[in-house]
Amino acid sequence: QVRLVESGGGVVQPGTSLRLSCAASEFTFSSYVMHWVRQPPGKGLEWVAGISVDGTGEHYADSEKGRFTISRDNSKNTLYLQVSSLRDEDTAVYYCATEGGSSGHAGYFDYWGQGTLVTVSS
Amino acid sequence: DIQMTQSPSTLSASVGDRVTITCRASQSISTWLAWYQQKPGKAPKLLINQASSLESGVPSRFSGSGSGTEFTLTIGSLQPDDFATYYCQHYNSYPCSFGQGTKLEIK
């Protein structure tokens, strides 16, 4: 049973940075492309970033380029999302997800964590 | 970037009804489309990939169809557990994106 557990969320001030983590277990983490998806309160889903199995390939939503950095440590079975210069509009639940299959370019998401809430507020 | 538009935004229906949700892409995405169900306070659940391939364990009353720019999710006979929000997502290319969601409510 795939298990994904996000952590690192909380209340943070605008302009600061934050690192989210996603601990993976019960599957071969190093064989899966991984993603972050976020959901502002009461709103829809937004894809944030994805990373290749070996961490050498990264993709980002246009709005997040430059402020968000996705990374992974396959030795620790952990996915990360570093967010800098946090803004009010970054307030959201952040989910990590496994890529279940792809078009050869992007993919869909078959397993999701429970999410971690980031609230940007002064 | 490819934009995804769902309709309707809200749908009121009764148990036993057959309902259809539409998802349109701003350009052709072949059949690189997934559908998700989300309940309040929970993570999304994958229902369908590649436009019409039902995920293991998903009831057969769910079906997907379409290709190119127009897609549909149909629920054959609504059950109480089906009242939730549904999202489409394209994965034709990066950046992938979701539709804005369709909230399925009890009439």
PDB file of C-alpha atoms in Angstrom:
ATOM      1  CA  GLN A   1       0.000   0.000   0.000  1.00  0.00           C
ATOM      2  CA  VAL A   2       1.652   3.235  -1.196  1.00  0.00           C
ATOM      3  CA  ARG A   3       2.113   5.715   1.622  1.00  0.00           C
ATOM      4  CA  LEU A   4       2.931   9.396   1.186  1.00  0.00           C
ATOM      5  CA  VAL A   5       3.145  11.702   4.193  1.00  0.00           C
ATOM      6  CA  GLU A   6       3.685  15.426   3.733  1.00  0.00           C
ATOM      7  CA  SER A   7       5.101  17.698   6.422  1.00  0.00           C
ATOM      8  CA  GLY A   8       6.568  21.156   6.854  1.00  0.00           C
ATOM      9  CA  GLY A   9       3.452  23.271   6.510  1.00  0.00           C
ATOM     10  CA  GLY A  10       2.324  25.913   8.952  1.00  0.00           C
ATOM     11  CA  VAL A  11       1.785  29.645   9.307  1.00  0.00           C
ATOM     12  CA  VAL A  12       4.576  31.666   7.715  1.00  0.00           C
ATOM     13  CA  GLN A  13       5.141  35.351   7.045  1.00  0.00           C
ATOM     14  CA  PRO A  14       5.138  36.846   3.553  1.00  0.00           C
ATOM     15  CA  GLY A  15       8.575  37.035   2.005  1.00  0.00           C
ATOM     16  CA  THR A  16       9.988  34.096   3.929  1.00  0.00           C
ATOM     17  CA  SER A  17      10.939  30.613   2.707  1.00  0.00           C
ATOM     18  CA  LEU A  18       9.699  27.143   3.529  1.00  0.00           C
ATOM     19  CA  ARG A  19      10.660  23.580   2.720  1.00  0.00           C
ATOM     20  CA  LEU A  20       7.981  20.941   2.447  1.00  0.00           C
ATOM     21  CA  SER A  21       8.787  17.245   2.682  1.00  0.00           C
ATOM     22  CA  CYS A  22       6.989  14.138   1.491  1.00  0.00           C
ATOM     23  CA  ALA A  23       8.058  10.846   3.058  1.00  0.00           C
ATOM     24  CA  ALA A  24       7.348   7.845   0.860  1.00  0.00           C
ATOM     25  CA  SER A  25       7.036   4.225   1.925  1.00  0.00           C
ATOM     26  CA  GLU A  26       5.683   0.841   0.851  1.00  0.00           C
ATOM     27  CA  PHE A  27       6.816   1.249  -2.756  1.00  0.00           C
ATOM     28  CA  THR A  28      10.035   1.715  -4.706  1.00  0.00           C
ATOM     29  CA  PHE A  29      10.282   5.495  -4.488  1.00  0.00           C
ATOM     30  CA  SER A  30      13.329   5.723  -6.774  1.00  0.00           C
ATOM     31  CA  SER A  31      11.329   4.246  -9.668  1.00  0.00           C
ATOM     32  CA  TYR A  32       8.596   6.883  -9.712  1.00  0.00           C
ATOM     33  CA  VAL A  33       8.344  10.353 -11.164  1.00  0.00           C
ATOM     34  CA  MET A  34       6.944  12.555  -8.388  1.00  0.00           C
ATOM     35  CA  HIS A  35       4.875  15.737  -8.306  1.00  0.00           C
ATOM     36  CA  TRP A  36       3.555  18.486  -6.078  1.00  0.00           C
ATOM     37  CA  VAL A  37      -0.022  19.724  -6.515  1.00  0.00           C
ATOM     38  CA  ARG A  38      -1.586  22.463  -4.434  1.00  0.00           C
ATOM     39  CA  GLN A  39      -5.121  23.580  -3.601  1.00  0.00           C
ATOM     40  CA  PRO A  40      -5.936  27.037  -2.197  1.00  0.00           C
ATOM     41  CA  PRO A  41      -8.734  26.990   0.381  1.00  0.00           C
ATOM     42  CA  GLY A  42     -12.098  26.485  -1.306  1.00  0.00           C
ATOM     43  CA  LYS A  43     -10.545  26.445  -4.776  1.00  0.00           C
ATOM     44  CA  GLY A  44      -9.399  23.956  -7.404  1.00  0.00           C
ATOM     45  CA  LEU A  45      -6.274  21.906  -7.949  1.00  0.00           C
ATOM     46  CA  GLU A  46      -3.084  23.458  -9.331  1.00  0.00           C
ATOM     47  CA  TRP A  47      -0.120  21.425 -10.547  1.00  0.00           C
ATOM     48  CA  VAL A  48       3.056  22.919  -9.103  1.00  0.00           C
ATOM     49  CA  ALA A  49       6.086  20.861 -10.118  1.00  0.00           C
ATOM     50  CA  GLY A  50       7.347  17.433 -11.136  1.00  0.00           C
ATOM     51  CA  ILE A  51      10.710  15.666 -10.930  1.00  0.00           C
ATOM     52  CA  SER A  52      12.230  12.708 -12.773  1.00  0.00           C
ATOM     53  CA  VAL A  53      13.114   9.436 -11.065  1.00  0.00           C
ATOM     54  CA  ASP A  54      16.793  10.361 -10.670  1.00  0.00           C
ATOM     55  CA  GLY A  55      16.186  14.020  -9.893  1.00  0.00           C
ATOM     56  CA  THR A  56      17.923  15.353 -12.982  1.00  0.00           C
ATOM     57  CA  GLY A  57      14.779  16.600 -14.701  1.00  0.00           C
ATOM     58  CA  GLU A  58      12.454  19.191 -13.204  1.00  0.00           C
ATOM     59  CA  HIS A  59       9.311  20.851 -14.509  1.00  0.00           C
ATOM     60  CA  TYR A  60       7.394  23.768 -13.030  1.00  0.00           C
ATOM     61  CA  ALA A  61       4.164  25.615 -13.563  1.00  0.00           C
ATOM     62  CA  ASP A  62       4.906  28.935 -15.229  1.00  0.00           C
ATOM     63  CA  SER A  63       3.680  30.936 -12.240  1.00  0.00           C
ATOM     64  CA  GLU A  64       6.105  29.142  -9.895  1.00  0.00           C
ATOM     65  CA  LYS A  65       9.289  29.230 -11.922  1.00  0.00           C
ATOM     66  CA  GLY A  66      12.105  30.804  -9.966  1.00  0.00           C
ATOM     67  CA  ARG A  67      10.455  30.669  -6.524  1.00  0.00           C
ATOM     68  CA  PHE A  68       9.793  26.939  -6.265  1.00  0.00           C
ATOM     69  CA  THR A  69      12.409  24.189  -6.336  1.00  0.00           C
ATOM     70  CA  ILE A  70      11.493  20.516  -6.363  1.00  0.00           C
ATOM     71  CA  SER A  71      14.084  17.938  -5.338  1.00  0.00           C
ATOM     72  CA  ARG A  72      14.317  14.388  -4.056  1.00  0.00           C
ATOM     73  CA  ASP A  73      16.596  12.190  -1.990  1.00  0.00           C
ATOM     74  CA  ASN A  74      16.147   8.609  -3.131  1.00  0.00           C
ATOM     75  CA  SER A  75      18.357   7.347  -0.293  1.00  0.00           C
ATOM     76  CA  LYS A  76      15.831   8.797   2.161  1.00  0.00           C
ATOM     77  CA  ASN A  77      12.691   8.079   0.104  1.00  0.00           C
ATOM     78  CA  THR A  78      11.784  11.731   0.416  1.00  0.00           C
ATOM     79  CA  LEU A  79      10.494  14.407  -1.952  1.00  0.00           C
ATOM     80  CA  TYR A  80      10.965  18.110  -1.217  1.00  0.00           C
ATOM     81  CA  LEU A  81       9.532  21.438  -2.311  1.00  0.00           C
ATOM     82  CA  GLN A  82      11.457  24.587  -1.437  1.00  0.00           C
ATOM     83  CA  VAL A  83       9.349  27.729  -1.696  1.00  0.00           C
ATOM     84  CA  SER A  84      10.916  31.175  -1.424  1.00  0.00           C
ATOM     85  CA  SER A  85       9.511  34.719  -1.260  1.00  0.00           C
ATOM     86  CA  LEU A  86       6.177  33.387  -0.050  1.00  0.00           C
ATOM     87  CA  ARG A  87       3.081  35.356  -1.028  1.00  0.00           C
ATOM     88  CA  ASP A  88      -0.475  35.402   0.258  1.00  0.00           C
ATOM     89  CA  GLU A  89      -1.568  33.515  -2.858  1.00  0.00           C
ATOM     90  CA  ASP A  90       0.718  30.600  -1.944  1.00  0.00           C
ATOM     91  CA  THR A  91      -1.684  29.761   0.894  1.00  0.00           C
ATOM     92  CA  ALA A  92      -2.871  26.253   0.052  1.00  0.00           C
ATOM     93  CA  VAL A  93      -2.851  22.586   0.921  1.00  0.00           C
ATOM     94  CA  TYR A  94       0.198  21.081  -0.770  1.00  0.00           C
ATOM     95  CA  TYR A  95      -0.062  17.459  -1.891  1.00  0.00           C
ATOM     96  CA  CYS A  96       2.679  15.167  -3.145  1.00  0.00           C
ATOM     97  CA  ALA A  97       1.675  12.526  -5.662  1.00  0.00           C
ATOM     98  CA  THR A  98       3.145   9.670  -7.650  1.00  0.00           C
ATOM     99  CA  GLU A  99       2.990   9.692 -11.425  1.00  0.00           C
ATOM    100  CA  GLY A 100       0.908   6.725 -12.515  1.00  0.00           C
ATOM    101  CA  GLY A 101       1.546   6.944 -16.217  1.00  0.00           C
ATOM    102  CA  SER A 102       2.484   9.487 -18.830  1.00  0.00           C
ATOM    103  CA  SER A 103       2.073  10.637 -22.373  1.00  0.00           C
ATOM    104  CA  GLY A 104       5.844  10.530 -22.714  1.00  0.00           C
ATOM    105  CA  HIS A 105       5.870  14.140 -21.610  1.00  0.00           C
ATOM    106  CA  ALA A 106       3.681  14.818 -18.585  1.00  0.00           C
ATOM    107  CA  GLY A 107       1.748  12.381 -16.401  1.00  0.00           C
ATOM    108  CA  TYR A 108      -1.298  11.753 -14.261  1.00  0.00           C
ATOM    109  CA  PHE A 109      -1.298  11.174 -10.522  1.00  0.00           C
ATOM    110  CA  ASP A 110      -2.357   7.880  -9.028  1.00  0.00           C
ATOM    111  CA  TYR A 111      -1.375   8.070  -5.355  1.00  0.00           C
ATOM    112  CA  TRP A 112      -1.653  11.180  -3.196  1.00  0.00           C
ATOM    113  CA  GLY A 113      -0.612  12.114   0.307  1.00  0.00           C
ATOM    114  CA  GLN A 114      -3.023  13.692   2.774  1.00  0.00           C
ATOM    115  CA  GLY A 115      -1.557  17.159   2.198  1.00  0.00           C
ATOM    116  CA  THR A 116       0.083  19.800   4.356  1.00  0.00           C
ATOM    117  CA  LEU A 117      -1.440  23.261   4.827  1.00  0.00           C
ATOM    118  CA  VAL A 118       0.706  26.324   4.241  1.00  0.00           C
ATOM    119  CA  THR A 119      -0.788  29.619   5.427  1.00  0.00           C
ATOM    120  CA  VAL A 120       1.013  32.799   4.425  1.00  0.00           C
ATOM    121  CA  SER A 121      -0.005  35.565   6.773  1.00  0.00           C
ATOM    122  CA  SER A 122       1.547  38.443   8.646  1.00  0.00           C
TER     123      SER A 122
ATOM    124  CA  ASP B   1      -0.115  26.499 -22.237  1.00  0.00           C
ATOM    125  CA  ILE B   2      -3.197  24.294 -22.533  1.00  0.00           C
ATOM    126  CA  GLN B   3      -6.276  25.458 -20.644  1.00  0.00           C
ATOM    127  CA  MET B   4      -8.935  23.055 -19.388  1.00  0.00           C
ATOM    128  CA  THR B   5     -12.562  24.142 -19.003  1.00  0.00           C
ATOM    129  CA  GLN B   6     -15.186  22.046 -17.251  1.00  0.00           C
ATOM    130  CA  SER B   7     -18.955  22.400 -17.414  1.00  0.00           C
ATOM    131  CA  PRO B   8     -21.102  22.748 -15.537  1.00  0.00           C
ATOM    132  CA  SER B   9     -19.412  24.208 -12.452  1.00  0.00           C
ATOM    133  CA  THR B  10     -22.191  22.837 -10.276  1.00  0.00           C
ATOM    134  CA  LEU B  11     -24.584  20.003 -10.988  1.00  0.00           C
ATOM    135  CA  SER B  12     -27.607  19.067  -8.878  1.00  0.00           C
ATOM    136  CA  ALA B  13     -28.855  15.519  -9.270  1.00  0.00           C
ATOM    137  CA  SER B  14     -30.630  12.727  -7.425  1.00  0.00           C
ATOM    138  CA  VAL B  15     -29.606   9.208  -6.477  1.00  0.00           C
ATOM    139  CA  GLY B  16     -30.160   6.996  -9.499  1.00  0.00           C
ATOM    140  CA  ASP B  17     -29.711   9.784 -12.057  1.00  0.00           C
ATOM    141  CA  ARG B  18     -27.309   9.517 -14.966  1.00  0.00           C
ATOM    142  CA  VAL B  19     -25.050  12.553 -15.147  1.00  0.00           C
ATOM    143  CA  THR B  20     -22.420  13.816 -17.560  1.00  0.00           C
ATOM    144  CA  ILE B  21     -19.604  16.300 -16.939  1.00  0.00           C
ATOM    145  CA  THR B  22     -17.792  17.884 -19.869  1.00  0.00           C
ATOM    146  CA  CYS B  23     -14.144  18.926 -20.086  1.00  0.00           C
ATOM    147  CA  ARG B  24     -12.754  20.919 -22.999  1.00  0.00           C
ATOM    148  CA  ALA B  25      -9.091  21.542 -23.831  1.00  0.00           C
ATOM    149  CA  SER B  26      -7.879  24.722 -25.520  1.00  0.00           C
ATOM    150  CA  GLN B  27      -5.973  22.576 -28.030  1.00  0.00           C
ATOM    151  CA  SER B  28      -5.836  18.924 -28.957  1.00  0.00           C
ATOM    152  CA  ILE B  29      -4.519  16.616 -26.226  1.00  0.00           C
ATOM    153  CA  SER B  30      -5.246  13.309 -27.988  1.00  0.00           C
ATOM    154  CA  THR B  31      -6.521  11.106 -25.132  1.00  0.00           C
ATOM    155  CA  TRP B  32      -4.051  12.313 -22.503  1.00  0.00           C
ATOM    156  CA  LEU B  33      -6.745  13.117 -19.956  1.00  0.00           C
ATOM    157  CA  ALA B  34      -7.448  11.961 -16.412  1.00  0.00           C
ATOM    158  CA  TRP B  35     -10.468  12.363 -14.140  1.00  0.00           C
ATOM    159  CA  TYR B  36     -10.381  12.678 -10.344  1.00  0.00           C
ATOM    160  CA  GLN B  37     -12.958  12.672  -7.566  1.00  0.00           C
ATOM    161  CA  GLN B  38     -12.409  14.754  -4.438  1.00  0.00           C
ATOM    162  CA  LYS B  39     -14.424  14.819  -1.236  1.00  0.00           C
ATOM    163  CA  PRO B  40     -14.170  17.623   1.341  1.00  0.00           C
ATOM    164  CA  GLY B  41     -10.979  17.478   3.390  1.00  0.00           C
ATOM    165  CA  LYS B  42      -9.594  14.563   1.390  1.00  0.00           C
ATOM    166  CA  ALA B  43      -6.980  14.115  -1.312  1.00  0.00           C
ATOM    167  CA  PRO B  44      -8.198  13.611  -4.874  1.00  0.00           C
ATOM    168  CA  LYS B  45      -8.769  10.061  -6.066  1.00  0.00           C
ATOM    169  CA  LEU B  46      -7.868   8.983  -9.599  1.00  0.00           C
ATOM    170  CA  LEU B  47     -10.866   7.544 -11.457  1.00  0.00           C
ATOM    171  CA  ILE B  48      -9.889   7.383 -15.121  1.00  0.00           C
ATOM    172  CA  ASN B  49      -6.718   7.807 -17.152  1.00  0.00           C
ATOM    173  CA  GLN B  50      -6.140   8.137 -20.888  1.00  0.00           C
ATOM    174  CA  ALA B  51      -9.667   9.471 -21.272  1.00  0.00           C
ATOM    175  CA  SER B  52     -11.484   6.170 -20.848  1.00  0.00           C
ATOM    176  CA  SER B  53      -9.373   3.683 -18.873  1.00  0.00           C
ATOM    177  CA  LEU B  54     -11.037   2.954 -15.540  1.00  0.00           C
ATOM    178  CA  GLU B  55      -8.711   2.621 -12.561  1.00  0.00           C
ATOM    179  CA  SER B  56      -8.766  -0.652 -10.660  1.00  0.00           C
ATOM    180  CA  GLY B  57     -11.433  -0.638  -7.967  1.00  0.00           C
ATOM    181  CA  VAL B  58     -13.467   2.208  -9.469  1.00  0.00           C
ATOM    182  CA  PRO B  59     -17.125   1.206  -9.948  1.00  0.00           C
ATOM    183  CA  SER B  60     -18.201   0.466 -13.496  1.00  0.00           C
ATOM    184  CA  ARG B  61     -20.930   3.123 -13.327  1.00  0.00           C
ATOM    185  CA  PHE B  62     -18.100   5.604 -14.016  1.00  0.00           C
ATOM    186  CA  SER B  63     -17.035   5.948 -17.637  1.00  0.00           C
ATOM    187  CA  GLY B  64     -15.000   8.387 -19.678  1.00  0.00           C
ATOM    188  CA  SER B  65     -14.900   9.191 -23.354  1.00  0.00           C
ATOM    189  CA  GLY B  66     -13.560  11.669 -25.856  1.00  0.00           C
ATOM    190  CA  SER B  67     -10.422  12.656 -27.698  1.00  0.00           C
ATOM    191  CA  GLY B  68      -8.840  15.761 -29.103  1.00  0.00           C
ATOM    192  CA  THR B  69     -10.429  18.678 -27.296  1.00  0.00           C
ATOM    193  CA  GLU B  70     -13.722  17.382 -25.887  1.00  0.00           C
ATOM    194  CA  PHE B  71     -14.156  14.819 -23.142  1.00  0.00           C
ATOM    195  CA  THR B  72     -16.924  13.562 -20.889  1.00  0.00           C
ATOM    196  CA  LEU B  73     -17.194  11.786 -17.558  1.00  0.00           C
ATOM    197  CA  THR B  74     -20.463   9.913 -17.128  1.00  0.00           C
ATOM    198  CA  ILE B  75     -21.828   8.386 -13.938  1.00  0.00           C
ATOM    199  CA  GLY B  76     -24.423   5.810 -14.950  1.00  0.00           C
ATOM    200  CA  SER B  77     -26.573   5.683 -11.833  1.00  0.00           C
ATOM    201  CA  LEU B  78     -25.647   8.064  -9.045  1.00  0.00           C
ATOM    202  CA  GLN B  79     -24.986   6.573  -5.643  1.00  0.00           C
ATOM    203  CA  PRO B  80     -24.865   8.538  -2.359  1.00  0.00           C
ATOM    204  CA  ASP B  81     -21.073   8.138  -2.261  1.00  0.00           C
ATOM    205  CA  ASP B  82     -20.689   9.890  -5.645  1.00  0.00           C
ATOM    206  CA  PHE B  83     -21.597  13.375  -4.431  1.00  0.00           C
ATOM    207  CA  ALA B  84     -18.224  15.122  -4.592  1.00  0.00           C
ATOM    208  CA  THR B  85     -16.185  17.465  -6.781  1.00  0.00           C
ATOM    209  CA  TYR B  86     -14.750  16.144 -10.039  1.00  0.00           C
ATOM    210  CA  TYR B  87     -11.684  17.437 -11.876  1.00  0.00           C
ATOM    211  CA  CYS B  88     -10.237  16.709 -15.286  1.00  0.00           C
ATOM    212  CA  GLN B  89      -6.485  17.020 -15.899  1.00  0.00           C
ATOM    213  CA  HIS B  90      -4.537  16.982 -19.135  1.00  0.00           C
ATOM    214  CA  TYR B  91      -1.078  15.445 -19.307  1.00  0.00           C
ATOM    215  CA  ASN B  92      -0.326  15.990 -22.970  1.00  0.00           C
ATOM    216  CA  SER B  93       2.669  18.168 -22.140  1.00  0.00           C
ATOM    217  CA  TYR B  94       4.128  20.345 -19.419  1.00  0.00           C
ATOM    218  CA  PRO B  95       2.705  22.308 -17.793  1.00  0.00           C
ATOM    219  CA  CYS B  96      -0.121  19.896 -17.092  1.00  0.00           C
ATOM    220  CA  SER B  97      -3.266  21.512 -15.743  1.00  0.00           C
ATOM    221  CA  PHE B  98      -6.641  20.825 -14.190  1.00  0.00           C
ATOM    222  CA  GLY B  99     -10.122  21.993 -15.013  1.00  0.00           C
ATOM    223  CA  GLN B 100     -11.734  24.258 -12.447  1.00  0.00           C
ATOM    224  CA  GLY B 101     -13.879  21.445 -11.057  1.00  0.00           C
ATOM    225  CA  THR B 102     -17.524  20.358 -11.121  1.00  0.00           C
ATOM    226  CA  LYS B 103     -19.335  20.081  -7.798  1.00  0.00           C
ATOM    227  CA  LEU B 104     -21.959  17.347  -7.878  1.00  0.00           C
ATOM    228  CA  GLU B 105     -24.673  18.119  -5.327  1.00  0.00           C
ATOM    229  CA  ILE B 106     -27.696  16.247  -4.077  1.00  0.00           C
ATOM    230  CA  LYS B 107     -30.928  17.679  -5.481  1.00  0.00           C
TER     231      LYS B 107
END
